mmCIF file of C-alpha atoms in Angstrom:
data_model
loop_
_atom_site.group_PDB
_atom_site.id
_atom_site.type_symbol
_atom_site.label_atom_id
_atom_site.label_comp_id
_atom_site.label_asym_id
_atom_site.label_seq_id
_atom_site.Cartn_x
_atom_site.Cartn_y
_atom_site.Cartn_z
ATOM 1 C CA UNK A 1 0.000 0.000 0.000
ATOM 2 C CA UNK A 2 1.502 3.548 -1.112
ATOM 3 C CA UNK A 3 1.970 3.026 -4.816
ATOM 4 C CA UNK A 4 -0.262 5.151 -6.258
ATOM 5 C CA UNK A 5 -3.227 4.444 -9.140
ATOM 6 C CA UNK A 6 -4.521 7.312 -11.078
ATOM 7 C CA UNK A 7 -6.105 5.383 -13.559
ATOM 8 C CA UNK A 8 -7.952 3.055 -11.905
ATOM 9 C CA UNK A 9 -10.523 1.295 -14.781
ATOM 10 C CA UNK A 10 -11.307 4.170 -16.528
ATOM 11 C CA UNK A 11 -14.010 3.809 -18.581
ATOM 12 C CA UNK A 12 -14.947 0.347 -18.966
ATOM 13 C CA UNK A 13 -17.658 -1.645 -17.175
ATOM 14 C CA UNK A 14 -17.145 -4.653 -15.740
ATOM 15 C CA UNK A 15 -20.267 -5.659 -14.250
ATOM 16 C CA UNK A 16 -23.672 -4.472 -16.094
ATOM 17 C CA UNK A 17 -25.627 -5.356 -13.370
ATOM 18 C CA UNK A 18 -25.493 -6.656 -9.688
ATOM 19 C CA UNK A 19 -26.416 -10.878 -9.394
ATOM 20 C CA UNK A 20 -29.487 -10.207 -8.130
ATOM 21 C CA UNK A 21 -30.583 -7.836 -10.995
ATOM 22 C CA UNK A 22 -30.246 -4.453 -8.956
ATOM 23 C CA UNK A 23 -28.525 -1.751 -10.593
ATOM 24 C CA UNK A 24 -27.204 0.212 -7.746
ATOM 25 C CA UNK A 25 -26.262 -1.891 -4.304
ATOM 26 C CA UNK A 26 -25.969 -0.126 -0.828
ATOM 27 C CA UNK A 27 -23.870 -1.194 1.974
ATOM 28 C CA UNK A 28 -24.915 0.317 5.447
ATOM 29 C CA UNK A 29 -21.890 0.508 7.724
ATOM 30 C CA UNK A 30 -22.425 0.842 11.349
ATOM 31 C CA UNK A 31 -19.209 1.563 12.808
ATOM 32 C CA UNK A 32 -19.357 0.262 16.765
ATOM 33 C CA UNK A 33 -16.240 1.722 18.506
ATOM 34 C CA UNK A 34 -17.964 3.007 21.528
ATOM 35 C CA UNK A 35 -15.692 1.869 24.445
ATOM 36 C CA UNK A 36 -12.436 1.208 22.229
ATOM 37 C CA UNK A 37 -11.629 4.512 21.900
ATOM 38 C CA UNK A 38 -9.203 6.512 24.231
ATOM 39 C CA UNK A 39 -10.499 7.044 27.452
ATOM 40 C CA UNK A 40 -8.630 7.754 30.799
ATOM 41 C CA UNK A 41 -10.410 4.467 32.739
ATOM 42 C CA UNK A 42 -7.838 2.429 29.976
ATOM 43 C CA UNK A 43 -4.490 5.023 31.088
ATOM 44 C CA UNK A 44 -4.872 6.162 27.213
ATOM 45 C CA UNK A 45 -5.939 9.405 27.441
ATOM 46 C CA UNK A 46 -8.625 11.758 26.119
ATOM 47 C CA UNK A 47 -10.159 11.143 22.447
ATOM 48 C CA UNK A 48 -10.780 14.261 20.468
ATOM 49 C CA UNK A 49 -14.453 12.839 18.367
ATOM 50 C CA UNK A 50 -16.507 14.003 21.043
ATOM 51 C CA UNK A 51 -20.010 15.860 20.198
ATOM 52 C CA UNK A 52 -18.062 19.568 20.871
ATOM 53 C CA UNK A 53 -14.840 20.463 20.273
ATOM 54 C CA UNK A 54 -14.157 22.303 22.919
ATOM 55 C CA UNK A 55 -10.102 22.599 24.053
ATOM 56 C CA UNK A 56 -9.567 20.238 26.931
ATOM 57 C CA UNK A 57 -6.379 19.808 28.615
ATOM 58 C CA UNK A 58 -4.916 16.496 27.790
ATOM 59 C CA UNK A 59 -4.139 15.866 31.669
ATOM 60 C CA UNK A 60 -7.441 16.463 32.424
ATOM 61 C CA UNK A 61 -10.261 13.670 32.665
ATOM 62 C CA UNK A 62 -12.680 14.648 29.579
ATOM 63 C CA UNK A 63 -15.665 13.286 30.715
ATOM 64 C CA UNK A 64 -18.109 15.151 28.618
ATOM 65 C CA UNK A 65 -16.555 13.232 25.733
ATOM 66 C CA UNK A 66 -16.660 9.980 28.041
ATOM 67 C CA UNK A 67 -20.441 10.510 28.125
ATOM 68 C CA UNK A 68 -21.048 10.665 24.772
ATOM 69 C CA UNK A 69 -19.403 7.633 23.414
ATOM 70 C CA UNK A 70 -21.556 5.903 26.632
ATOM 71 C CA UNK A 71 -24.284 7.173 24.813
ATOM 72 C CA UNK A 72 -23.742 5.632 21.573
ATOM 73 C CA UNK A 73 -23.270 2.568 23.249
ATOM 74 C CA UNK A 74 -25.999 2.728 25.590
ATOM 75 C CA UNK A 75 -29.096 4.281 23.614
ATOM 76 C CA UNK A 76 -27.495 4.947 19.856
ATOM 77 C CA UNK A 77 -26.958 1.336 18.786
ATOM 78 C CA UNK A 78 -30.515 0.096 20.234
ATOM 79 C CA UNK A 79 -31.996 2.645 17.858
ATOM 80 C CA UNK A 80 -30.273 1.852 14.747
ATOM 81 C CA UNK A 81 -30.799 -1.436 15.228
ATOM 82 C CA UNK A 82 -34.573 -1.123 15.553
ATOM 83 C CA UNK A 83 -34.408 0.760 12.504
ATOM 84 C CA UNK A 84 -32.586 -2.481 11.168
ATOM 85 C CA UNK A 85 -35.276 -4.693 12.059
ATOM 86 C CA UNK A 86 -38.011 -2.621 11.127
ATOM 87 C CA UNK A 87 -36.627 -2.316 7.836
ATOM 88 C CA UNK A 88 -35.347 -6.067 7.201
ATOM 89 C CA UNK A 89 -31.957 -4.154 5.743
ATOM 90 C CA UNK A 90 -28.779 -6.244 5.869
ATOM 91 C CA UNK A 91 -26.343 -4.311 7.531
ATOM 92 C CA UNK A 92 -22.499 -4.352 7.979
ATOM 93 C CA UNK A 93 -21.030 -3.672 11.293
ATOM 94 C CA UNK A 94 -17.378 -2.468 11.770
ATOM 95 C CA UNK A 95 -16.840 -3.481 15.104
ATOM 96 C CA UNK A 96 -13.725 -2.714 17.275
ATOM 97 C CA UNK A 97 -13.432 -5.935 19.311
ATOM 98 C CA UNK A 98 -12.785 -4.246 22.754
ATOM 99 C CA UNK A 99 -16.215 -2.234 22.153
ATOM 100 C CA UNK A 100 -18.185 -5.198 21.559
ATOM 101 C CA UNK A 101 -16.176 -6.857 24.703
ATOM 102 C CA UNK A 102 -17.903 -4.028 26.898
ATOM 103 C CA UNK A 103 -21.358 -4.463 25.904
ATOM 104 C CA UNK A 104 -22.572 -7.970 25.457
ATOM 105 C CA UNK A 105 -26.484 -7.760 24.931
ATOM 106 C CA UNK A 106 -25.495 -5.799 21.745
ATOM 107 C CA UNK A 107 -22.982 -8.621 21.140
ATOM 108 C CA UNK A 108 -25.507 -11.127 22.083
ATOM 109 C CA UNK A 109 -27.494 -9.826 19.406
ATOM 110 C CA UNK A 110 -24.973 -9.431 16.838
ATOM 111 C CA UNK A 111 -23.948 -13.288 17.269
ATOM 112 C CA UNK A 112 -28.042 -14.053 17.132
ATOM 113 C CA UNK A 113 -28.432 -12.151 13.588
ATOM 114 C CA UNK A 114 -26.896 -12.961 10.224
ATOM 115 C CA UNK A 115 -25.437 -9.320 9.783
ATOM 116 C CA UNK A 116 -21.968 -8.917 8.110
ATOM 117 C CA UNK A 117 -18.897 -8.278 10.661
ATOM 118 C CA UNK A 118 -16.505 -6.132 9.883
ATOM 119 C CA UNK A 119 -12.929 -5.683 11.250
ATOM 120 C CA UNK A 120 -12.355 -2.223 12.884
ATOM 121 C CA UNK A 121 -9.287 -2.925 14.848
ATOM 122 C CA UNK A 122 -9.389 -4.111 18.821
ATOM 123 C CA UNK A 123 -8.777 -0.646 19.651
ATOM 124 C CA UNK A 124 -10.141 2.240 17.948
ATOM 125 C CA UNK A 125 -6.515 3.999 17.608
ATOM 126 C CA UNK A 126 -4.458 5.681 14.561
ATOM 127 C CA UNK A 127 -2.299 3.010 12.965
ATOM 128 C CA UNK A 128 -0.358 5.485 11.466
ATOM 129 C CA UNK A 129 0.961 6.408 14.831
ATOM 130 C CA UNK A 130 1.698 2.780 15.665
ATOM 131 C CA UNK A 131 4.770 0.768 15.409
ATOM 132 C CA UNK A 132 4.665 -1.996 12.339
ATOM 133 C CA UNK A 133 4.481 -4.581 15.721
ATOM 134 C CA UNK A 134 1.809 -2.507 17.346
ATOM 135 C CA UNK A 135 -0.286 -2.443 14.456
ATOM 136 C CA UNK A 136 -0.084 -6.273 13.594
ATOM 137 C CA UNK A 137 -0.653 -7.016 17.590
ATOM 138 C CA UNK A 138 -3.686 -5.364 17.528
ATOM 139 C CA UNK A 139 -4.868 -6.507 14.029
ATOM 140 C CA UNK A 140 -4.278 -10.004 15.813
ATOM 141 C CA UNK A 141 -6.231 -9.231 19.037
ATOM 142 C CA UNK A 142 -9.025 -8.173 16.709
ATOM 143 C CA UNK A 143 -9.371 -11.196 14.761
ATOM 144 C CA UNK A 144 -8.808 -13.681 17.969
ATOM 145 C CA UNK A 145 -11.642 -11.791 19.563
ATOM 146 C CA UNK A 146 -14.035 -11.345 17.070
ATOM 147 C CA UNK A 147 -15.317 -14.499 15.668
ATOM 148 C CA UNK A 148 -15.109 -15.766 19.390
ATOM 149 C CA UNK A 149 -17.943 -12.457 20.065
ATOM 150 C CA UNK A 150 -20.038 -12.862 17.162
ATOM 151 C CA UNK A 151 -19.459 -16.886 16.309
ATOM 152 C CA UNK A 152 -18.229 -16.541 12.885
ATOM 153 C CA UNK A 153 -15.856 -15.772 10.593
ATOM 154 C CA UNK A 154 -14.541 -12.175 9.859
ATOM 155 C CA UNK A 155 -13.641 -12.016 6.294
ATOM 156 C CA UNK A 156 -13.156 -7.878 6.018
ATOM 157 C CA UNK A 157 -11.014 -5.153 7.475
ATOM 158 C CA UNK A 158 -10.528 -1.613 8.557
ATOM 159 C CA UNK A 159 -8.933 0.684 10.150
ATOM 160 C CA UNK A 160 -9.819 3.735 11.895
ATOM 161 C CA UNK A 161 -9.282 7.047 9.771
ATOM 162 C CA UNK A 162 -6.616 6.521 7.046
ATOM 163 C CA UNK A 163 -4.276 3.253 6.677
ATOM 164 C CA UNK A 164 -0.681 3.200 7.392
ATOM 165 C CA UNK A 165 1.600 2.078 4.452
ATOM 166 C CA UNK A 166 1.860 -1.470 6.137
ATOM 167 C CA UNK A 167 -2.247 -1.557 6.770
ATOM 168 C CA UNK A 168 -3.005 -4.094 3.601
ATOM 169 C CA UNK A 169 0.171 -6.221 3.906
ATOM 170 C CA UNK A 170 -1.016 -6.952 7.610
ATOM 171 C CA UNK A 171 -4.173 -7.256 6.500
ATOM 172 C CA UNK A 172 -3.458 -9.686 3.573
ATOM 173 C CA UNK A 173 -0.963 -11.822 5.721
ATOM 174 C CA UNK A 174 -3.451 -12.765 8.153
ATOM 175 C CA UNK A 175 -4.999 -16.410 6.960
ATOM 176 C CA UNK A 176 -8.850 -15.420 7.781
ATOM 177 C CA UNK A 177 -9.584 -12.349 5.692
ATOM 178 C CA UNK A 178 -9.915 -11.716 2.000
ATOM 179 C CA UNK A 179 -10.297 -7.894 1.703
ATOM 180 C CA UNK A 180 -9.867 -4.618 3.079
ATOM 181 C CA UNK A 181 -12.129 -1.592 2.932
ATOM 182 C CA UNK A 182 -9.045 0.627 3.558
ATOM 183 C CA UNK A 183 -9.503 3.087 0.315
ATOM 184 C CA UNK A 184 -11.548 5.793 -0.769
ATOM 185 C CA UNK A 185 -10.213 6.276 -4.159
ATOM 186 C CA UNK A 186 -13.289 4.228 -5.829
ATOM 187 C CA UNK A 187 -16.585 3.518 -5.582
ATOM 188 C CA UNK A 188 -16.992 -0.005 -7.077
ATOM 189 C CA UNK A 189 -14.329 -3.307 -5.572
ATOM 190 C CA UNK A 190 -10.839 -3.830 -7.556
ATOM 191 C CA UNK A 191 -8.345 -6.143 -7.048
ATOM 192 C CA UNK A 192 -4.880 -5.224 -6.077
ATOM 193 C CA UNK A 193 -1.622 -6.791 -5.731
ATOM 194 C CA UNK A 194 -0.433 -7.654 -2.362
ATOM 195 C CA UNK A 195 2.935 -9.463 -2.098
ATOM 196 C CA UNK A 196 2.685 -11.045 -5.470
ATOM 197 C CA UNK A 197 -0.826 -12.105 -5.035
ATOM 198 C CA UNK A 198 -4.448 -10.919 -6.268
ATOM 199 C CA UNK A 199 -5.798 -8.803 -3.126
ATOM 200 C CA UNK A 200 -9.541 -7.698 -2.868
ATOM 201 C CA UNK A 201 -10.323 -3.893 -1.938
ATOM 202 C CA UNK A 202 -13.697 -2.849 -1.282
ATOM 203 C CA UNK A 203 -13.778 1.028 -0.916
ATOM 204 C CA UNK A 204 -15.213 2.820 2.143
ATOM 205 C CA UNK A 205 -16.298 6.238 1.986
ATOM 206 C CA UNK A 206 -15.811 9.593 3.969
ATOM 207 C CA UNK A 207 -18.487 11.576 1.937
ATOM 208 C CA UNK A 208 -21.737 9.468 2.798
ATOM 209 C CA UNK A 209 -20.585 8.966 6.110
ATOM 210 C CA UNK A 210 -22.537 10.941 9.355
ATOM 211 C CA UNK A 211 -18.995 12.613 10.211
ATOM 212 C CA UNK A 212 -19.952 15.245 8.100
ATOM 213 C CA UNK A 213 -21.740 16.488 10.967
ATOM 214 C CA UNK A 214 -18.836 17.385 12.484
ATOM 215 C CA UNK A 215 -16.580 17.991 9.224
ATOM 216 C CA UNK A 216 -16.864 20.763 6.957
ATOM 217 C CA UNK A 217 -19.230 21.488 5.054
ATOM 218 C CA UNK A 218 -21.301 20.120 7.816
ATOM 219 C CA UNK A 219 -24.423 18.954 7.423
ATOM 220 C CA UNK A 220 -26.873 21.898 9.227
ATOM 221 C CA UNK A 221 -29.591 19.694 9.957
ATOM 222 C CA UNK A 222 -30.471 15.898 9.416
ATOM 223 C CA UNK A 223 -32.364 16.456 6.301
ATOM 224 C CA UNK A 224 -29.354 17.519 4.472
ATOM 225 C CA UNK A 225 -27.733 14.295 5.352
ATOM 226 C CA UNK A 226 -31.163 12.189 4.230
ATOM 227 C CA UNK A 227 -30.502 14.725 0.852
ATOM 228 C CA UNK A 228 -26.906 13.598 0.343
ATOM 229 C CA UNK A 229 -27.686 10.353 0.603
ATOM 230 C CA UNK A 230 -30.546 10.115 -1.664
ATOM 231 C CA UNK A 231 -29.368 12.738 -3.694
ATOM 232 C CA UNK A 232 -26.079 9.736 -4.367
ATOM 233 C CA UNK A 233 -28.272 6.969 -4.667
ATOM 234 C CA UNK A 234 -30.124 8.680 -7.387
ATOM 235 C CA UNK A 235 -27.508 9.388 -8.847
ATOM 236 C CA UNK A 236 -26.102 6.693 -9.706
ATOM 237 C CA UNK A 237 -29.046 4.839 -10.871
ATOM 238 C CA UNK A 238 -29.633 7.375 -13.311
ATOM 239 C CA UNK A 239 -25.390 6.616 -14.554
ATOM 240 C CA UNK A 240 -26.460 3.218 -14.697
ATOM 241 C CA UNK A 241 -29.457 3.159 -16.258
ATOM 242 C CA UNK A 242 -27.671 4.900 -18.650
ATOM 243 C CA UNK A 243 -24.729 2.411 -19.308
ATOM 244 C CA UNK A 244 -22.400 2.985 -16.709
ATOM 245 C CA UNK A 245 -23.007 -0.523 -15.135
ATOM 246 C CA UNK A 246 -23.584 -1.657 -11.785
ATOM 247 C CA UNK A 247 -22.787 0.977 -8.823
ATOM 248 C CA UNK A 248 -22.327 0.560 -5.442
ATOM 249 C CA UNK A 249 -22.766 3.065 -2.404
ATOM 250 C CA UNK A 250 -21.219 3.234 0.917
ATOM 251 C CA UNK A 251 -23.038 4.598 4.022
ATOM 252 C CA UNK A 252 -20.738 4.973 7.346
ATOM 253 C CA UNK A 253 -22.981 5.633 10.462
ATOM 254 C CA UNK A 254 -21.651 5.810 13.896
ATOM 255 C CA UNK A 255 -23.801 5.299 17.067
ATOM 256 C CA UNK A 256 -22.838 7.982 19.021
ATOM 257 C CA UNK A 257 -23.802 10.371 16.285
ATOM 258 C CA UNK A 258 -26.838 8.651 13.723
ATOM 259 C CA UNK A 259 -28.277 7.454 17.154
ATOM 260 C CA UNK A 260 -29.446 10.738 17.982
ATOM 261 C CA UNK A 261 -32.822 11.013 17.436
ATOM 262 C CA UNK A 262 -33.056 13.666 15.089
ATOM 263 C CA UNK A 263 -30.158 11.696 13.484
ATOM 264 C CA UNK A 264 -31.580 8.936 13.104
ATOM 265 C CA UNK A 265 -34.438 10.344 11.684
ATOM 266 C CA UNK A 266 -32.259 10.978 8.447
ATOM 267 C CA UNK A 267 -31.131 7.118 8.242
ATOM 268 C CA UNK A 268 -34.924 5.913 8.803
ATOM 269 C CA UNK A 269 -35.924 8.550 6.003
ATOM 270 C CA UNK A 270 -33.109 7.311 3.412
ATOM 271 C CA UNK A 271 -33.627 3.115 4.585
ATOM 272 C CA UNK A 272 -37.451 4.137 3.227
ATOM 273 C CA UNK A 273 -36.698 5.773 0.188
ATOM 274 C CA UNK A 274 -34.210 2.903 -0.616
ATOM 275 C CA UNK A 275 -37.492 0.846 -0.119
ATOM 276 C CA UNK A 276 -39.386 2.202 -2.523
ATOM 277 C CA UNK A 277 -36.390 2.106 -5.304
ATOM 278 C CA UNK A 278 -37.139 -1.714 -7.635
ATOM 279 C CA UNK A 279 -33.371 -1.483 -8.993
ATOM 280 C CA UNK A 280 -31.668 -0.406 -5.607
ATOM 281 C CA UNK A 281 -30.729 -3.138 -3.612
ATOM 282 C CA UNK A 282 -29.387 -3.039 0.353
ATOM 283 C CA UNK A 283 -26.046 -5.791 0.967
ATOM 284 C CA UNK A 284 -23.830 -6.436 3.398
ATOM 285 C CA UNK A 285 -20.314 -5.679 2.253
ATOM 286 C CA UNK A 286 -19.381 -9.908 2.433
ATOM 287 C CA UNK A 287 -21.978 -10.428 -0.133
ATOM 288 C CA UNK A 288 -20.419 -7.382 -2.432
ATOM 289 C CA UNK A 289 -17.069 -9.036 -2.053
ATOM 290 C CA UNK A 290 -18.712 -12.702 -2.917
ATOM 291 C CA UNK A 291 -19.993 -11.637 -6.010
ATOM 292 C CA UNK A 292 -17.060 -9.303 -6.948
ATOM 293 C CA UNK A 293 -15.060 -12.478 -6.240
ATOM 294 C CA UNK A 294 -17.093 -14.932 -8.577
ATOM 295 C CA UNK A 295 -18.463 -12.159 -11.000
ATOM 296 C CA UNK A 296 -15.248 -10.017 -11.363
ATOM 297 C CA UNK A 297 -12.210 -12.191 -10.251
ATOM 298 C CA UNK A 298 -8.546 -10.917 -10.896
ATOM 299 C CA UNK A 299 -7.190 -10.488 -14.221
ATOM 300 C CA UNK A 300 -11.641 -10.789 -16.302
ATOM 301 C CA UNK A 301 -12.256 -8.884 -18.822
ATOM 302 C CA UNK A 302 -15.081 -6.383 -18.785
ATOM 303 C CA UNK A 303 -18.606 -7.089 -19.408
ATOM 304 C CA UNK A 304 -18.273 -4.013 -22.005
ATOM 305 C CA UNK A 305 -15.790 -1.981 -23.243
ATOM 306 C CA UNK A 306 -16.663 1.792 -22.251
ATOM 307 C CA UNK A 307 -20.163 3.609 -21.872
#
């Protein structure tokens, strides 16, 4: 990871249309790192996503912040995942393994459902300020703990933020996962080379992601979040109805922040438009990287040339 690719696939197509006949598939991501991150209980400090960012002095106990990754944990999660099972959505959850380790009905439930796991680290710490063994120990830790919380396998991973320039190598070296969602720099999975062998990326994304609250241009009020969102999604069904191919969008949502109330009204609003959309289709991001495997494997040719 660090060579860069400003070429990508250009023009050409390589999948018209999704297995199951959608046009444009969505991944939900609910990133659960409530309880991973820094926090003076665990001697680590202070972490800086809080709701405010007001200037608190590192050798002081931020409890505000404290409070409201307890609420994520505590109230936000419980109402996304009603909204989950009042739409019947498959869902993806990018769990940190130490925050599912501190809450076990929401583990409890995670192992009773049949939603996607995702990797997120067993802390929720920069890699990039982590020593090559750091970053591997904790990548380890993750995927010990993991498929021990939720009783199967983990097949994806992430990190928090941005990857380090050993993230993927790490990543591909461990025996139980086949792809990371470390990049941004497309919208549809590609396959990469990772020590001489065919490596599976399936991109993430910053934009449709419920940070923007809190990163400008910030989103003023819920709505404009519901707007991005289906403003995307319509989008790209319009590109592939006209012969761009299949698309795929990313949603990142965080407890702590889409679990507010007015929040969450924006994810219930977008889950129902999705609803009422024949040719959009909600996945978890194992089933993406199933088909891309079988549909798309390394070195196929395109289903068409260019549109």
């Amino acid at each position: 990871m660090g060579e860069r690719d400003l070429v990508g696939r250009a023009r050409e197509v390589p999948l018209q249309r999704w297995p199951d006949g959608s046009l444009v598939a969505v991944n939900v991501v609910v990133n659960v790192e409530e309880g991973a991150e820094a926090a003076w209980p665990d001697g680590e400090g202070n972490d800086s996503w809080g709701e405010y960012a007001l200037p608190i002095d590192p050798s002081i106990r931020d409890l505000g912040t404290e409070g409201h990754y307890e609420f994520g944990s505590r109230v936000g999660i419980w109402r996304l995942v009603r909204l989950v099972e009042r739409f019947g959505v498959p869902v993806t959850f990018g769990v940190c393994a130490r925050a599912l380790e501190r809450n076990p009905p929401f583990a409890a439930w995670l192992r009773d459902s049949d939603h996607d796991v995702l990797g997120h680290g067993y802390r929720w710490a920069e890699v990039t300020q982590m020593s090559e063994d750091e970053e591997r120990e904790d990548l380890e830790h993750a995927m010990r703990v993991l498929p021990e919380l939720v009783g199967r396998p983990v097949r994806g991973w992430y990190v928090r933020s941005f990857p380090s320039v050993r993230t993927r190598r790490l990543a591909a070296a461990h025996p139980d996962l086949s792809y990371d969602s470390d990049s941004v720099n497309d919208e549809l999975p590609y396959w990469t080379d990772v020590d001489g062998a065919p490596w599976l990326v399936v991109p993430y994304s910053k934009v449709h992601n419920d940070t923007r609250y809190f990163l400008p241009p910030t989103y003023a009020t819920p709505r404009h979040f519901t707007e991005t969102l289906t403003g995307a999604a319509a989008f790209l069904l319009d590109e592939a109805r006209h012969g761009a191919g299949a698309r795929l969008m990313t949603v990142g949502l965080h407890p702590r922040w889409s679990g507010q109330a007015a929040r969450a009204a924006a994810v219930r609003d977008f889950l129902a438009w999705v609803a009422g959309q024949p040719e959009v289709t909600l996945v978890h991001r194992q089933q993406v990287a199933d088909w891309w495997t079988e549909h798309v494997p390394p070195g196929a040719r395109p289903s068409s040339s260019t549109y």
